[in-house]
Amino acid sequence: MGLTEPDPTDEVLRALAEPRRRTILRLVAHDELSAGEIAATFEVSRTAISQHVTVLKNAGLLTERRAGTRRLYRARPEGLAGIRAFLDEMWAGALDNARRLAEAERGLSDDVEAERTG
Amino acid sequence: MGLTEPDPTDEVLRALAEPRRRTILRLVAHDELSAGEIAATFEVSRTAISQHVTVLKNAGLLTERRAGTRRLYRARPEGLAGIRAFLDEMWAGALDNARRLAEAERGLSDDVEAERTG
DNA sequence: GAAGAGTGTCAGTGCCTGCTAACGTTAGCG
DNA sequence: CGCTAACGTTAGCAGGCACTGACACTCTTC
């Protein structure tokens, strides 16, 4: 059990950091496509695309379905839930920060006013 | 101007792909901190943290404010807007895909049988 | 079972990236 | 001006990642 526990959020974000992988995700979000159809979209070799697909699959962003000799891939929206939570947390934190700034400004204007009226 | 136009979404996602950078973002989302305070949180050198901060700043995820010799950093929630749009697009596409699947399931018996009996 | 189509996997290579150490820069103090 | 504090910046190095080419695997068809 000495395996380094992989952070799901980290794996998803690293998977999304690659432009080609995002393109693949867009492709299979709209339609279910085979590995060959996906690879035909790009100029790089099918090997590279296969590796990208593997990364996306390991990140939980893709679902594989075998049909004959072909393998069909489809986007998996649940895989993005963690990222969404992260973004919401960040946004809430930043808003909280903005609120603090607003309060600080109010307290600051008091001081300023004390100076001005004093 | 032969500069390669940098895709904002790509830059932001690559910035978020680093665990330490996400930690930094969490820190400055809750409080405004100086470079030294941020660096003190980590075990690595301040140089590394400074570089991470530069990446976050270039991605538009951070705001710098100079106060004396110190530089205070704060999260910038607007920088995440692009990512949110991307996620929403992905999610909508995947839901559209799910709808197609539901429709397909209704009239699908042929394909399923071909697959199962194959 | 042999052949062919459709894909995944492995080894190797070049680039990119995160890290450290040394140096340069700016602001405050005497 | 000389000195210190708080940073950013640069050069150099080690590890990781994306890519290619060759090989292996799995179904289908004959």
PDB file of C-alpha atoms (C1' of nucleotides) in Angstrom:
ATOM      1  CA  MET A   1       0.000   0.000   0.000  1.00  0.00           C
ATOM      2  CA  GLY A   2       2.903   2.298  -0.444  1.00  0.00           C
ATOM      3  CA  LEU A   3       1.261   3.819  -3.454  1.00  0.00           C
ATOM      4  CA  THR A   4       1.274   7.574  -3.507  1.00  0.00           C
ATOM      5  CA  GLU A   5      -2.379   8.505  -3.290  1.00  0.00           C
ATOM      6  CA  PRO A   6      -3.159  10.582  -6.396  1.00  0.00           C
ATOM      7  CA  ASP A   7      -5.171  13.726  -5.768  1.00  0.00           C
ATOM      8  CA  PRO A   8      -8.188  13.583  -8.109  1.00  0.00           C
ATOM      9  CA  THR A   9      -8.305  17.351  -8.515  1.00  0.00           C
ATOM     10  CA  ASP A  10      -4.635  17.474  -9.373  1.00  0.00           C
ATOM     11  CA  GLU A  11      -4.945  14.726 -11.950  1.00  0.00           C
ATOM     12  CA  VAL A  12      -7.950  16.393 -13.596  1.00  0.00           C
ATOM     13  CA  LEU A  13      -6.305  19.807 -13.754  1.00  0.00           C
ATOM     14  CA  ARG A  14      -3.109  18.360 -15.191  1.00  0.00           C
ATOM     15  CA  ALA A  15      -5.177  16.531 -17.779  1.00  0.00           C
ATOM     16  CA  LEU A  16      -6.977  19.740 -18.720  1.00  0.00           C
ATOM     17  CA  ALA A  17      -3.728  21.700 -18.933  1.00  0.00           C
ATOM     18  CA  GLU A  18      -3.042  20.177 -22.364  1.00  0.00           C
ATOM     19  CA  PRO A  19      -4.757  21.960 -25.292  1.00  0.00           C
ATOM     20  CA  ARG A  20      -5.139  18.785 -27.348  1.00  0.00           C
ATOM     21  CA  ARG A  21      -6.771  16.984 -24.462  1.00  0.00           C
ATOM     22  CA  ARG A  22      -9.288  19.811 -24.129  1.00  0.00           C
ATOM     23  CA  THR A  23     -10.019  19.527 -27.840  1.00  0.00           C
ATOM     24  CA  ILE A  24     -10.542  15.778 -27.473  1.00  0.00           C
ATOM     25  CA  LEU A  25     -12.878  16.455 -24.584  1.00  0.00           C
ATOM     26  CA  ARG A  26     -14.891  18.897 -26.671  1.00  0.00           C
ATOM     27  CA  LEU A  27     -15.129  16.347 -29.482  1.00  0.00           C
ATOM     28  CA  VAL A  28     -16.484  13.544 -27.324  1.00  0.00           C
ATOM     29  CA  ALA A  29     -18.684  15.900 -25.334  1.00  0.00           C
ATOM     30  CA  HIS A  30     -20.748  16.556 -28.426  1.00  0.00           C
ATOM     31  CA  ASP A  31     -20.544  13.122 -30.065  1.00  0.00           C
ATOM     32  CA  GLU A  32     -19.349   9.664 -29.158  1.00  0.00           C
ATOM     33  CA  LEU A  33     -16.306   8.945 -31.311  1.00  0.00           C
ATOM     34  CA  SER A  34     -13.898   6.087 -31.903  1.00  0.00           C
ATOM     35  CA  ALA A  35     -10.172   6.348 -31.293  1.00  0.00           C
ATOM     36  CA  GLY A  36      -9.515   6.526 -35.003  1.00  0.00           C
ATOM     37  CA  GLU A  37     -12.054   9.285 -35.568  1.00  0.00           C
ATOM     38  CA  ILE A  38     -10.539  11.291 -32.744  1.00  0.00           C
ATOM     39  CA  ALA A  39      -7.018  10.753 -34.045  1.00  0.00           C
ATOM     40  CA  ALA A  40      -8.084  11.737 -37.585  1.00  0.00           C
ATOM     41  CA  THR A  41      -8.949  15.188 -36.242  1.00  0.00           C
ATOM     42  CA  PHE A  42      -5.322  15.920 -35.371  1.00  0.00           C
ATOM     43  CA  GLU A  43      -2.102  16.105 -37.310  1.00  0.00           C
ATOM     44  CA  VAL A  44      -0.080  14.150 -34.766  1.00  0.00           C
ATOM     45  CA  SER A  45       0.239  10.383 -34.719  1.00  0.00           C
ATOM     46  CA  ARG A  46      -2.492   8.127 -33.347  1.00  0.00           C
ATOM     47  CA  THR A  47      -0.069   7.005 -30.654  1.00  0.00           C
ATOM     48  CA  ALA A  48       0.018  10.482 -29.166  1.00  0.00           C
ATOM     49  CA  ILE A  49      -3.768  10.717 -29.217  1.00  0.00           C
ATOM     50  CA  SER A  50      -4.077   7.306 -27.620  1.00  0.00           C
ATOM     51  CA  GLN A  51      -1.830   8.457 -24.787  1.00  0.00           C
ATOM     52  CA  HIS A  52      -3.895  11.615 -24.371  1.00  0.00           C
ATOM     53  CA  VAL A  53      -7.042   9.525 -24.229  1.00  0.00           C
ATOM     54  CA  THR A  54      -5.429   7.323 -21.590  1.00  0.00           C
ATOM     55  CA  VAL A  55      -4.636  10.375 -19.479  1.00  0.00           C
ATOM     56  CA  LEU A  56      -8.198  11.643 -19.791  1.00  0.00           C
ATOM     57  CA  LYS A  57      -9.563   8.211 -18.944  1.00  0.00           C
ATOM     58  CA  ASN A  58      -7.340   7.888 -15.855  1.00  0.00           C
ATOM     59  CA  ALA A  59      -8.497  11.339 -14.765  1.00  0.00           C
ATOM     60  CA  GLY A  60     -12.088  10.141 -14.929  1.00  0.00           C
ATOM     61  CA  LEU A  61     -12.995  12.548 -17.709  1.00  0.00           C
ATOM     62  CA  LEU A  62     -13.703   9.877 -20.316  1.00  0.00           C
ATOM     63  CA  THR A  63     -15.696   6.680 -20.609  1.00  0.00           C
ATOM     64  CA  GLU A  64     -14.591   3.809 -22.822  1.00  0.00           C
ATOM     65  CA  ARG A  65     -17.016   1.473 -24.613  1.00  0.00           C
ATOM     66  CA  ARG A  66     -15.816  -1.379 -26.794  1.00  0.00           C
ATOM     67  CA  ALA A  67     -17.750  -2.148 -29.966  1.00  0.00           C
ATOM     68  CA  GLY A  68     -16.100  -4.825 -32.056  1.00  0.00           C
ATOM     69  CA  THR A  69     -12.502  -3.904 -32.737  1.00  0.00           C
ATOM     70  CA  ARG A  70     -13.306  -0.274 -32.135  1.00  0.00           C
ATOM     71  CA  ARG A  71     -13.307   1.658 -28.876  1.00  0.00           C
ATOM     72  CA  LEU A  72     -15.780   4.467 -28.480  1.00  0.00           C
ATOM     73  CA  TYR A  73     -15.171   7.342 -26.101  1.00  0.00           C
ATOM     74  CA  ARG A  74     -17.550   9.750 -24.470  1.00  0.00           C
ATOM     75  CA  ALA A  75     -17.103  12.685 -22.077  1.00  0.00           C
ATOM     76  CA  ARG A  76     -17.880  12.139 -18.420  1.00  0.00           C
ATOM     77  CA  PRO A  77     -19.229  15.370 -16.893  1.00  0.00           C
ATOM     78  CA  GLU A  78     -19.003  14.070 -13.322  1.00  0.00           C
ATOM     79  CA  GLY A  79     -15.237  14.157 -13.640  1.00  0.00           C
ATOM     80  CA  LEU A  80     -15.404  17.949 -13.660  1.00  0.00           C
ATOM     81  CA  ALA A  81     -17.284  18.180 -10.347  1.00  0.00           C
ATOM     82  CA  GLY A  82     -14.118  18.414  -8.270  1.00  0.00           C
ATOM     83  CA  ILE A  83     -12.786  21.301 -10.354  1.00  0.00           C
ATOM     84  CA  ARG A  84     -16.089  23.079 -10.062  1.00  0.00           C
ATOM     85  CA  ALA A  85     -15.942  22.734  -6.287  1.00  0.00           C
ATOM     86  CA  PHE A  86     -12.426  24.114  -6.302  1.00  0.00           C
ATOM     87  CA  LEU A  87     -13.457  27.092  -8.405  1.00  0.00           C
ATOM     88  CA  ASP A  88     -16.450  27.787  -6.196  1.00  0.00           C
ATOM     89  CA  GLU A  89     -14.242  27.643  -3.110  1.00  0.00           C
ATOM     90  CA  MET A  90     -11.767  30.017  -4.715  1.00  0.00           C
ATOM     91  CA  TRP A  91     -14.484  32.381  -5.792  1.00  0.00           C
ATOM     92  CA  ALA A  92     -16.090  32.375  -2.349  1.00  0.00           C
ATOM     93  CA  GLY A  93     -12.720  33.011  -0.744  1.00  0.00           C
ATOM     94  CA  ALA A  94     -12.037  35.898  -3.089  1.00  0.00           C
ATOM     95  CA  LEU A  95     -15.468  37.362  -2.416  1.00  0.00           C
ATOM     96  CA  ASP A  96     -14.843  37.016   1.302  1.00  0.00           C
ATOM     97  CA  ASN A  97     -11.601  38.840   0.698  1.00  0.00           C
ATOM     98  CA  ALA A  98     -13.447  41.614  -1.139  1.00  0.00           C
ATOM     99  CA  ARG A  99     -15.836  41.910   1.790  1.00  0.00           C
ATOM    100  CA  ARG A 100     -12.921  42.315   4.159  1.00  0.00           C
ATOM    101  CA  LEU A 101     -11.514  45.010   1.924  1.00  0.00           C
ATOM    102  CA  ALA A 102     -14.842  46.814   1.944  1.00  0.00           C
ATOM    103  CA  GLU A 103     -14.949  46.672   5.745  1.00  0.00           C
ATOM    104  CA  ALA A 104     -11.370  47.858   5.925  1.00  0.00           C
ATOM    105  CA  GLU A 105     -12.216  50.780   3.673  1.00  0.00           C
ATOM    106  CA  ARG A 106     -15.111  51.702   5.924  1.00  0.00           C
ATOM    107  CA  GLY A 107     -12.911  51.596   9.010  1.00  0.00           C
ATOM    108  CA  LEU A 108     -10.269  53.492   7.128  1.00  0.00           C
ATOM    109  CA  SER A 109     -12.653  56.269   6.152  1.00  0.00           C
ATOM    110  CA  ASP A 110     -13.484  56.644   9.839  1.00  0.00           C
ATOM    111  CA  ASP A 111      -9.858  57.327  10.564  1.00  0.00           C
ATOM    112  CA  VAL A 112      -9.661  59.684   7.651  1.00  0.00           C
ATOM    113  CA  GLU A 113     -12.763  61.476   8.815  1.00  0.00           C
ATOM    114  CA  ALA A 114     -11.402  61.683  12.348  1.00  0.00           C
ATOM    115  CA  GLU A 115      -8.330  63.287  10.883  1.00  0.00           C
ATOM    116  CA  ARG A 116     -10.292  65.622   8.689  1.00  0.00           C
ATOM    117  CA  THR A 117     -12.816  66.641  11.321  1.00  0.00           C
ATOM    118  CA  GLY A 118     -10.203  66.733  14.041  1.00  0.00           C
TER     119      GLY A 118
ATOM    120  CA  MET B   1       4.176  42.065 -33.651  1.00  0.00           C
ATOM    121  CA  GLY B   2       4.931  38.450 -34.364  1.00  0.00           C
ATOM    122  CA  LEU B   3       4.206  37.542 -30.808  1.00  0.00           C
ATOM    123  CA  THR B   4       2.423  34.245 -30.398  1.00  0.00           C
ATOM    124  CA  GLU B   5      -0.893  35.211 -28.935  1.00  0.00           C
ATOM    125  CA  PRO B   6      -1.256  33.310 -25.662  1.00  0.00           C
ATOM    126  CA  ASP B   7      -4.618  31.672 -25.046  1.00  0.00           C
ATOM    127  CA  PRO B   8      -5.847  32.986 -21.685  1.00  0.00           C
ATOM    128  CA  THR B   9      -7.661  29.765 -20.840  1.00  0.00           C
ATOM    129  CA  ASP B  10      -4.575  27.719 -21.577  1.00  0.00           C
ATOM    130  CA  GLU B  11      -2.365  29.912 -19.433  1.00  0.00           C
ATOM    131  CA  VAL B  12      -4.802  29.804 -16.517  1.00  0.00           C
ATOM    132  CA  LEU B  13      -5.216  26.037 -16.652  1.00  0.00           C
ATOM    133  CA  ARG B  14      -1.472  25.491 -16.843  1.00  0.00           C
ATOM    134  CA  ALA B  15      -1.056  27.792 -13.857  1.00  0.00           C
ATOM    135  CA  LEU B  16      -3.668  25.837 -11.898  1.00  0.00           C
ATOM    136  CA  ALA B  17      -2.084  22.502 -12.828  1.00  0.00           C
ATOM    137  CA  GLU B  18       0.592  23.021 -10.160  1.00  0.00           C
ATOM    138  CA  PRO B  19      -0.399  21.998  -6.590  1.00  0.00           C
ATOM    139  CA  ARG B  20       1.750  24.666  -4.942  1.00  0.00           C
ATOM    140  CA  ARG B  21       0.230  27.367  -7.087  1.00  0.00           C
ATOM    141  CA  ARG B  22      -3.249  26.249  -6.043  1.00  0.00           C
ATOM    142  CA  THR B  23      -2.148  26.418  -2.407  1.00  0.00           C
ATOM    143  CA  ILE B  24      -0.812  29.932  -2.934  1.00  0.00           C
ATOM    144  CA  LEU B  25      -4.103  30.879  -4.527  1.00  0.00           C
ATOM    145  CA  ARG B  26      -6.029  29.546  -1.535  1.00  0.00           C
ATOM    146  CA  LEU B  27      -3.783  31.508   0.822  1.00  0.00           C
ATOM    147  CA  VAL B  28      -4.272  34.848  -0.901  1.00  0.00           C
ATOM    148  CA  ALA B  29      -7.942  34.186  -1.541  1.00  0.00           C
ATOM    149  CA  HIS B  30      -8.600  34.308   2.188  1.00  0.00           C
ATOM    150  CA  ASP B  31      -6.048  36.931   3.190  1.00  0.00           C
ATOM    151  CA  GLU B  32      -3.757  39.398   1.508  1.00  0.00           C
ATOM    152  CA  LEU B  33      -0.218  38.221   2.140  1.00  0.00           C
ATOM    153  CA  SER B  34       3.289  39.383   1.380  1.00  0.00           C
ATOM    154  CA  ALA B  35       5.746  37.350  -0.669  1.00  0.00           C
ATOM    155  CA  GLY B  36       7.673  36.436   2.449  1.00  0.00           C
ATOM    156  CA  GLU B  37       4.584  35.271   4.299  1.00  0.00           C
ATOM    157  CA  ILE B  38       3.579  33.131   1.352  1.00  0.00           C
ATOM    158  CA  ALA B  39       7.064  31.676   1.052  1.00  0.00           C
ATOM    159  CA  ALA B  40       7.186  30.940   4.784  1.00  0.00           C
ATOM    160  CA  THR B  41       4.263  28.566   4.317  1.00  0.00           C
ATOM    161  CA  PHE B  42       6.290  26.225   2.111  1.00  0.00           C
ATOM    162  CA  GLU B  43       9.430  24.199   2.573  1.00  0.00           C
ATOM    163  CA  VAL B  44      10.945  25.156  -0.770  1.00  0.00           C
ATOM    164  CA  SER B  45      13.069  28.248  -1.343  1.00  0.00           C
ATOM    165  CA  ARG B  46      11.546  31.721  -1.723  1.00  0.00           C
ATOM    166  CA  THR B  47      12.878  31.811  -5.262  1.00  0.00           C
ATOM    167  CA  ALA B  48      10.589  28.965  -6.283  1.00  0.00           C
ATOM    168  CA  ILE B  49       7.591  30.652  -4.665  1.00  0.00           C
ATOM    169  CA  SER B  50       8.446  33.920  -6.364  1.00  0.00           C
ATOM    170  CA  GLN B  51       8.421  32.148  -9.726  1.00  0.00           C
ATOM    171  CA  HIS B  52       5.093  30.524  -8.925  1.00  0.00           C
ATOM    172  CA  VAL B  53       3.687  33.918  -7.997  1.00  0.00           C
ATOM    173  CA  THR B  54       4.963  35.330 -11.298  1.00  0.00           C
ATOM    174  CA  VAL B  55       3.174  32.571 -13.195  1.00  0.00           C
ATOM    175  CA  LEU B  56      -0.057  33.238 -11.313  1.00  0.00           C
ATOM    176  CA  LYS B  57       0.291  36.966 -11.899  1.00  0.00           C
ATOM    177  CA  ASN B  58       0.890  36.501 -15.638  1.00  0.00           C
ATOM    178  CA  ALA B  59      -2.173  34.259 -15.793  1.00  0.00           C
ATOM    179  CA  GLY B  60      -4.246  37.079 -14.297  1.00  0.00           C
ATOM    180  CA  LEU B  61      -5.026  35.131 -11.146  1.00  0.00           C
ATOM    181  CA  LEU B  62      -3.166  37.434  -8.783  1.00  0.00           C
ATOM    182  CA  THR B  63      -2.937  41.152  -8.051  1.00  0.00           C
ATOM    183  CA  GLU B  64       0.253  42.779  -6.802  1.00  0.00           C
ATOM    184  CA  ARG B  65       0.322  45.782  -4.490  1.00  0.00           C
ATOM    185  CA  ARG B  66       3.567  47.357  -3.353  1.00  0.00           C
ATOM    186  CA  ALA B  67       3.819  48.633   0.217  1.00  0.00           C
ATOM    187  CA  GLY B  68       7.304  49.821   1.059  1.00  0.00           C
ATOM    188  CA  THR B  69       9.805  47.064   0.363  1.00  0.00           C
ATOM    189  CA  ARG B  70       7.085  44.475   0.592  1.00  0.00           C
ATOM    190  CA  ARG B  71       4.759  43.245  -2.119  1.00  0.00           C
ATOM    191  CA  LEU B  72       1.299  42.138  -1.139  1.00  0.00           C
ATOM    192  CA  TYR B  73      -0.645  39.654  -3.213  1.00  0.00           C
ATOM    193  CA  ARG B  74      -4.342  39.009  -3.452  1.00  0.00           C
ATOM    194  CA  ALA B  75      -6.453  36.554  -5.478  1.00  0.00           C
ATOM    195  CA  ARG B  76      -8.251  37.850  -8.545  1.00  0.00           C
ATOM    196  CA  PRO B  77     -11.532  35.946  -9.034  1.00  0.00           C
ATOM    197  CA  GLU B  78     -12.155  37.386 -12.488  1.00  0.00           C
ATOM    198  CA  GLY B  79      -9.198  35.360 -13.737  1.00  0.00           C
ATOM    199  CA  LEU B  80     -11.235  32.201 -13.217  1.00  0.00           C
ATOM    200  CA  ALA B  81     -14.126  33.343 -15.395  1.00  0.00           C
ATOM    201  CA  GLY B  82     -12.706  31.798 -18.553  1.00  0.00           C
ATOM    202  CA  ILE B  83     -12.283  28.419 -16.886  1.00  0.00           C
ATOM    203  CA  ARG B  84     -15.812  28.577 -15.593  1.00  0.00           C
ATOM    204  CA  ALA B  85     -17.082  29.245 -19.104  1.00  0.00           C
ATOM    205  CA  PHE B  86     -15.078  26.290 -20.381  1.00  0.00           C
ATOM    206  CA  LEU B  87     -16.496  24.003 -17.699  1.00  0.00           C
ATOM    207  CA  ASP B  88     -20.032  25.178 -18.388  1.00  0.00           C
ATOM    208  CA  GLU B  89     -19.544  24.533 -22.096  1.00  0.00           C
ATOM    209  CA  MET B  90     -18.189  21.078 -21.375  1.00  0.00           C
ATOM    210  CA  TRP B  91     -20.979  20.289 -19.001  1.00  0.00           C
ATOM    211  CA  ALA B  92     -23.629  21.478 -21.435  1.00  0.00           C
ATOM    212  CA  GLY B  93     -22.060  19.431 -24.218  1.00  0.00           C
ATOM    213  CA  ALA B  94     -21.975  16.346 -22.037  1.00  0.00           C
ATOM    214  CA  LEU B  95     -25.605  16.831 -21.036  1.00  0.00           C
ATOM    215  CA  ASP B  96     -26.503  17.221 -24.687  1.00  0.00           C
ATOM    216  CA  ASN B  97     -24.638  13.993 -25.269  1.00  0.00           C
ATOM    217  CA  ALA B  98     -26.582  12.279 -22.476  1.00  0.00           C
ATOM    218  CA  ARG B  99     -29.808  13.437 -24.096  1.00  0.00           C
ATOM    219  CA  ARG B 100     -28.733  11.911 -27.398  1.00  0.00           C
ATOM    220  CA  LEU B 101     -27.953   8.674 -25.604  1.00  0.00           C
ATOM    221  CA  ALA B 102     -31.382   8.633 -24.005  1.00  0.00           C
ATOM    222  CA  GLU B 103     -32.986   9.129 -27.393  1.00  0.00           C
ATOM    223  CA  ALA B 104     -30.756   6.472 -28.905  1.00  0.00           C
ATOM    224  CA  GLU B 105     -31.638   3.979 -26.171  1.00  0.00           C
ATOM    225  CA  ARG B 106     -35.269   4.236 -27.098  1.00  0.00           C
ATOM    226  CA  GLY B 107     -34.751   2.994 -30.660  1.00  0.00           C
ATOM    227  CA  LEU B 108     -31.492   1.185 -30.139  1.00  0.00           C
ATOM    228  CA  SER B 109     -32.386  -2.522 -29.721  1.00  0.00           C
ATOM    229  CA  ASP B 110     -30.726  -3.462 -33.022  1.00  0.00           C
ATOM    230  CA  ASP B 111     -27.285  -2.137 -32.208  1.00  0.00           C
ATOM    231  CA  VAL B 112     -27.316  -3.451 -28.664  1.00  0.00           C
ATOM    232  CA  GLU B 113     -28.260  -6.915 -29.849  1.00  0.00           C
ATOM    233  CA  ALA B 114     -25.610  -6.859 -32.544  1.00  0.00           C
ATOM    234  CA  GLU B 115     -23.063  -5.990 -29.893  1.00  0.00           C
ATOM    235  CA  ARG B 116     -24.217  -8.512 -27.307  1.00  0.00           C
ATOM    236  CA  THR B 117     -24.612 -11.443 -29.682  1.00  0.00           C
ATOM    237  CA  GLY B 118     -21.355 -10.663 -31.446  1.00  0.00           C
TER     238      GLY B 118
ATOM    239  C1'  DG C   1      -6.604 -20.907 -38.131  1.00  0.00           C
ATOM    240  C1'  DA C   2      -4.697 -17.211 -41.077  1.00  0.00           C
ATOM    241  C1'  DA C   3      -5.204 -12.441 -42.538  1.00  0.00           C
ATOM    242  C1'  DG C   4      -6.428  -7.825 -41.930  1.00  0.00           C
ATOM    243  C1'  DA C   5      -8.489  -3.818 -39.531  1.00  0.00           C
ATOM    244  C1'  DG C   6      -8.590  -1.082 -35.353  1.00  0.00           C
ATOM    245  C1'  DT C   7      -5.943   0.139 -31.115  1.00  0.00           C
ATOM    246  C1'  DG C   8      -3.102  -0.060 -26.995  1.00  0.00           C
ATOM    247  C1'  DT C   9       1.685  -0.349 -25.272  1.00  0.00           C
ATOM    248  C1'  DC C  10       6.870   0.241 -24.922  1.00  0.00           C
ATOM    249  C1'  DA C  11      11.439   2.337 -25.590  1.00  0.00           C
ATOM    250  C1'  DG C  12      13.728   6.353 -26.968  1.00  0.00           C
ATOM    251  C1'  DT C  13      14.262  11.466 -27.819  1.00  0.00           C
ATOM    252  C1'  DG C  14      13.757  16.520 -27.374  1.00  0.00           C
ATOM    253  C1'  DC C  15      11.551  20.136 -25.036  1.00  0.00           C
ATOM    254  C1'  DC C  16       9.434  22.185 -21.130  1.00  0.00           C
ATOM    255  C1'  DT C  17       9.210  23.101 -16.224  1.00  0.00           C
ATOM    256  C1'  DG C  18      10.192  23.380 -11.332  1.00  0.00           C
ATOM    257  C1'  DC C  19      14.052  23.794  -8.266  1.00  0.00           C
ATOM    258  C1'  DT C  20      18.420  25.871  -6.204  1.00  0.00           C
ATOM    259  C1'  DA C  21      22.239  29.206  -5.770  1.00  0.00           C
ATOM    260  C1'  DA C  22      24.176  33.625  -6.802  1.00  0.00           C
ATOM    261  C1'  DC C  23      23.366  38.235  -8.211  1.00  0.00           C
ATOM    262  C1'  DG C  24      20.731  42.615  -9.064  1.00  0.00           C
ATOM    263  C1'  DT C  25      17.167  46.011  -7.489  1.00  0.00           C
ATOM    264  C1'  DT C  26      14.346  49.029  -4.687  1.00  0.00           C
ATOM    265  C1'  DA C  27      12.841  51.060  -0.202  1.00  0.00           C
ATOM    266  C1'  DG C  28      13.789  52.592   4.399  1.00  0.00           C
ATOM    267  C1'  DC C  29      17.304  54.120   8.180  1.00  0.00           C
ATOM    268  C1'  DG C  30      21.430  56.305  10.150  1.00  0.00           C
TER     269       DG C  30
ATOM    270  C1'  DC D   1      26.249  57.718   1.169  1.00  0.00           C
ATOM    271  C1'  DG D   2      26.635  53.115   3.491  1.00  0.00           C
ATOM    272  C1'  DC D   3      23.843  49.455   5.215  1.00  0.00           C
ATOM    273  C1'  DT D   4      20.114  46.267   5.732  1.00  0.00           C
ATOM    274  C1'  DA D   5      15.648  44.193   4.525  1.00  0.00           C
ATOM    275  C1'  DA D   6      12.528  42.333   1.245  1.00  0.00           C
ATOM    276  C1'  DC D   7      12.061  40.980  -3.316  1.00  0.00           C
ATOM    277  C1'  DG D   8      12.645  39.749  -8.238  1.00  0.00           C
ATOM    278  C1'  DT D   9      15.747  37.795 -11.862  1.00  0.00           C
ATOM    279  C1'  DT D  10      19.108  34.800 -14.201  1.00  0.00           C
ATOM    280  C1'  DA D  11      21.908  30.627 -15.154  1.00  0.00           C
ATOM    281  C1'  DG D  12      22.191  25.920 -14.621  1.00  0.00           C
ATOM    282  C1'  DC D  13      20.493  21.363 -13.519  1.00  0.00           C
ATOM    283  C1'  DA D  14      17.234  17.343 -12.840  1.00  0.00           C
ATOM    284  C1'  DG D  15      12.768  15.346 -13.689  1.00  0.00           C
ATOM    285  C1'  DG D  16       8.568  15.126 -16.365  1.00  0.00           C
ATOM    286  C1'  DC D  17       5.895  15.285 -20.472  1.00  0.00           C
ATOM    287  C1'  DA D  18       4.564  15.040 -25.355  1.00  0.00           C
ATOM    288  C1'  DC D  19       5.839  12.949 -29.466  1.00  0.00           C
ATOM    289  C1'  DT D  20       7.407   9.161 -32.821  1.00  0.00           C
ATOM    290  C1'  DG D  21       8.313   4.391 -34.478  1.00  0.00           C
ATOM    291  C1'  DA D  22       8.103  -0.457 -33.723  1.00  0.00           C
ATOM    292  C1'  DC D  23       5.687  -4.153 -31.598  1.00  0.00           C
ATOM    293  C1'  DA D  24       1.703  -6.705 -29.411  1.00  0.00           C
ATOM    294  C1'  DC D  25      -3.138  -7.464 -28.841  1.00  0.00           C
ATOM    295  C1'  DT D  26      -8.139  -8.144 -29.946  1.00  0.00           C
ATOM    296  C1'  DC D  27     -11.980  -8.909 -32.981  1.00  0.00           C
ATOM    297  C1'  DT D  28     -13.961  -9.974 -37.349  1.00  0.00           C
ATOM    298  C1'  DT D  29     -13.910 -12.513 -41.757  1.00  0.00           C
ATOM    299  C1'  DC D  30     -12.802 -16.170 -44.716  1.00  0.00           C
TER     300       DC D  30
END
